[in-house]
């Protein structure tokens, strides 16, 4: 295993040792193994624990030295007191990549800072690359490796890779993403105290990674800001880069200092530098998840022209306001689209964009009206994105019927027929119906937002990403 | 029934006739009756339909004239062609209040505009007050009257009343509020084309309504802006007023014109006028729901000082950034709170606000750590709001256990012990756990947001409301 500064050993590891593997449910050294097993990692796993013979059905080794090969990657799930000895063991075995989940270093106190300096000195002399310490781990879905100390469950593979300052941030978030937003990731790294591998190197690596189509980042500071911006300038020409950079405000800066010991920078300078480097800055935690979902499921919009299908005038107005505020615009319909829509509606309806589907639904039924209006908008060269706002509720209060999500199958079908267009959905109405539709549509790669604005914010960020890209 | 310009007949009706009551499931005239029955309206209901003897178990009357009393309120669920005759019937019977759900008036064309002018002329000569036309109806939970043509299901009673330009906006939204956000409302009116009752009169009425503690509005335009602002200036001194005023942008303005035929005004002027009148302007549909939930469940914050409990440094930083951006601030902890928190944490942890609860959770367990940290923050005179960010996920991937929401019972208990403080929760992690916690907590009046920023935005708006209020 060669090249790429050794990061292949982290993300394409064919053998993994877990130092500090544990039989105790909920312990870091147990959860790592559970995650690995739950996600069906197909290569070789070596739990290391001097007191155990078997953990979760896997043969356990008393020492790393006893493992029958030099593993590509070691995951350290040991307490702080044992971390330096474990690093020494890795060096003696000839291991070249280690994820150090252990905390209690620079983020804690001066003594910890000294200790991590010593760790990186030992490691770099031996050619051992380190991720962390104080990280929750890494994930690499192309080879089904989920090496995290947080219980993540079974993840899906997606096209977006993630670089996160802090593992903790990306753990519960990733669990939310996979269970609540139904999208997976490509590769993930929690940087932690980044004594060795940093955000610039990772960005470079993911930039060249053929499996990674877009990169999302949560950052609190930069280890080498100049280098990061150089790499970003290159990568943003071919892949969308979105980032939540926290520690924007005085309160945030104080909180950063006691978290990952990062030095926060003047936010206005960071802001300008990110923009110049082609990194689209997202302004909220929720927004980062929303745009990741859009990038995971849909192509980048080719422009900012949106068609909005709405069941209610009010929602159309709200969507139109949001589009304009966000730098998108309500696209002008072509004559052909206008004619097709007019044929769909009773004579008395004034057809326009936003397209108030209600009139057509009264004539043709809701599903046919939406399908035909969507098709007309997707067919229109002047439209880049079709947002369908759908109200979902039972027709009757006293005799509610279950929603049949299959009735929405025309949406993913149309999306496949127009792969260069962005198709997105916003839902409102009955909770169970909305959730049912969201699960069905997101399992078919249509991003769903509740209610309308968050989806348009995500779209606006995706559209900014496109503007940095060099036409291929 | 007297006073208040006759609006008591709408919101305190002791008898209701439904003209155009229907046996057809899903039809407006059927859904209105279903809503009324599902919500247990205790007074007298008279379906009127010349072709039916009984609808949903209620005796049906062939004409309004045949109803055995003069009903306080008539709901018109007839097609446009029958609307004028129904109005004439109301006048002949001596009815003094009518909700006209029928559409096809000024929002459609010039002929419709003429027709609604004729309607209001007839009605005003006879002392008949009209809500609408082109409205989805009204709701008044203090007397369990849900008279809407959209299937709303069983609603809860809450302290927030709603004025909405358009019924359609508030129908699926109200269904979402009750099923997805677990809060109810006090009274609701959809203005529609507002030929008679308008937003100023309603605001005045809700301002004096002892059941209404706060008022939320969705507006597309003003019938009489000056009068509205005068009323708002008075009411905002005693009750929080929040509004989403759409048609902000050129695209939005065009969409408004074809929706409720409202004339949108210059947005900067509207903005300044609302601010002067004490109306807090919310900038998104989602935000309106979020702040309504906060106002429904919790008191107004006494100030802008927030304590944040977080399971992760990153979430604390994100929350701190959001607070400062929104005009809130991370409160400085008192010596006493600081000492109590210090006793909770291992020695090596630097206690501050945001309060990173993780260290204490390792010692005392998650629930005890959160409970004691929350109590210390609530006890602190320098803190107005406590936001607890909670990560919810199973400890084990392979053997997940069900969340027991009862373990969170300390949160509503603490909220009750400190009724002058705002208590709110943000959750992240496993979808089922997050939903389970949200349902449990919201049923106990603790608002829950996913993830952190939307709750803080709602808090910032609520805090602005307080600033307009005159100390009582």
mmCIF file with all atom_site columns, C-alpha atoms in Angstrom, chain A residues 233-239 465-472:
data_model
loop_
_atom_site.group_PDB
_atom_site.id
_atom_site.type_symbol
_atom_site.label_atom_id
_atom_site.label_alt_id
_atom_site.label_comp_id
_atom_site.label_asym_id
_atom_site.label_entity_id
_atom_site.label_seq_id
_atom_site.pdbx_PDB_ins_code
_atom_site.Cartn_x
_atom_site.Cartn_y
_atom_site.Cartn_z
_atom_site.occupancy
_atom_site.B_iso_or_equiv
_atom_site.pdbx_formal_charge
_atom_site.auth_seq_id
_atom_site.auth_comp_id
_atom_site.auth_asym_id
_atom_site.auth_atom_id
_atom_site.pdbx_PDB_model_num
ATOM 1  C CA . UNK A 1 233 ? -8.665  26.421 -4.538  1.00 0.00 ? 233 UNK A CA 1
ATOM 2  C CA . UNK A 1 234 ? -7.613  23.392 -6.545  1.00 0.00 ? 234 UNK A CA 1
ATOM 3  C CA . UNK A 1 235 ? -10.237 20.927 -5.331  1.00 0.00 ? 235 UNK A CA 1
ATOM 4  C CA . UNK A 1 236 ? -13.168 23.369 -5.573  1.00 0.00 ? 236 UNK A CA 1
ATOM 5  C CA . UNK A 1 237 ? -12.690 23.484 -9.336  1.00 0.00 ? 237 UNK A CA 1
ATOM 6  C CA . UNK A 1 238 ? -13.873 19.904 -9.632  1.00 0.00 ? 238 UNK A CA 1
ATOM 7  C CA . UNK A 1 239 ? -15.804 19.087 -6.466  1.00 0.00 ? 239 UNK A CA 1
ATOM 8  C CA . UNK A 1 465 ? -20.562 25.509 -5.372  1.00 0.00 ? 465 UNK A CA 1
ATOM 9  C CA . UNK A 1 466 ? -21.299 25.189 -9.082  1.00 0.00 ? 466 UNK A CA 1
ATOM 10 C CA . UNK A 1 467 ? -20.108 28.726 -9.690  1.00 0.00 ? 467 UNK A CA 1
ATOM 11 C CA . UNK A 1 468 ? -16.618 27.773 -8.464  1.00 0.00 ? 468 UNK A CA 1
ATOM 12 C CA . UNK A 1 469 ? -16.356 24.744 -10.694 1.00 0.00 ? 469 UNK A CA 1
ATOM 13 C CA . UNK A 1 470 ? -14.463 24.651 -13.921 1.00 0.00 ? 470 UNK A CA 1
ATOM 14 C CA . UNK A 1 471 ? -16.622 23.330 -16.750 1.00 0.00 ? 471 UNK A CA 1
ATOM 15 C CA . UNK A 1 472 ? -15.368 19.871 -17.652 1.00 0.00 ? 472 UNK A CA 1
#
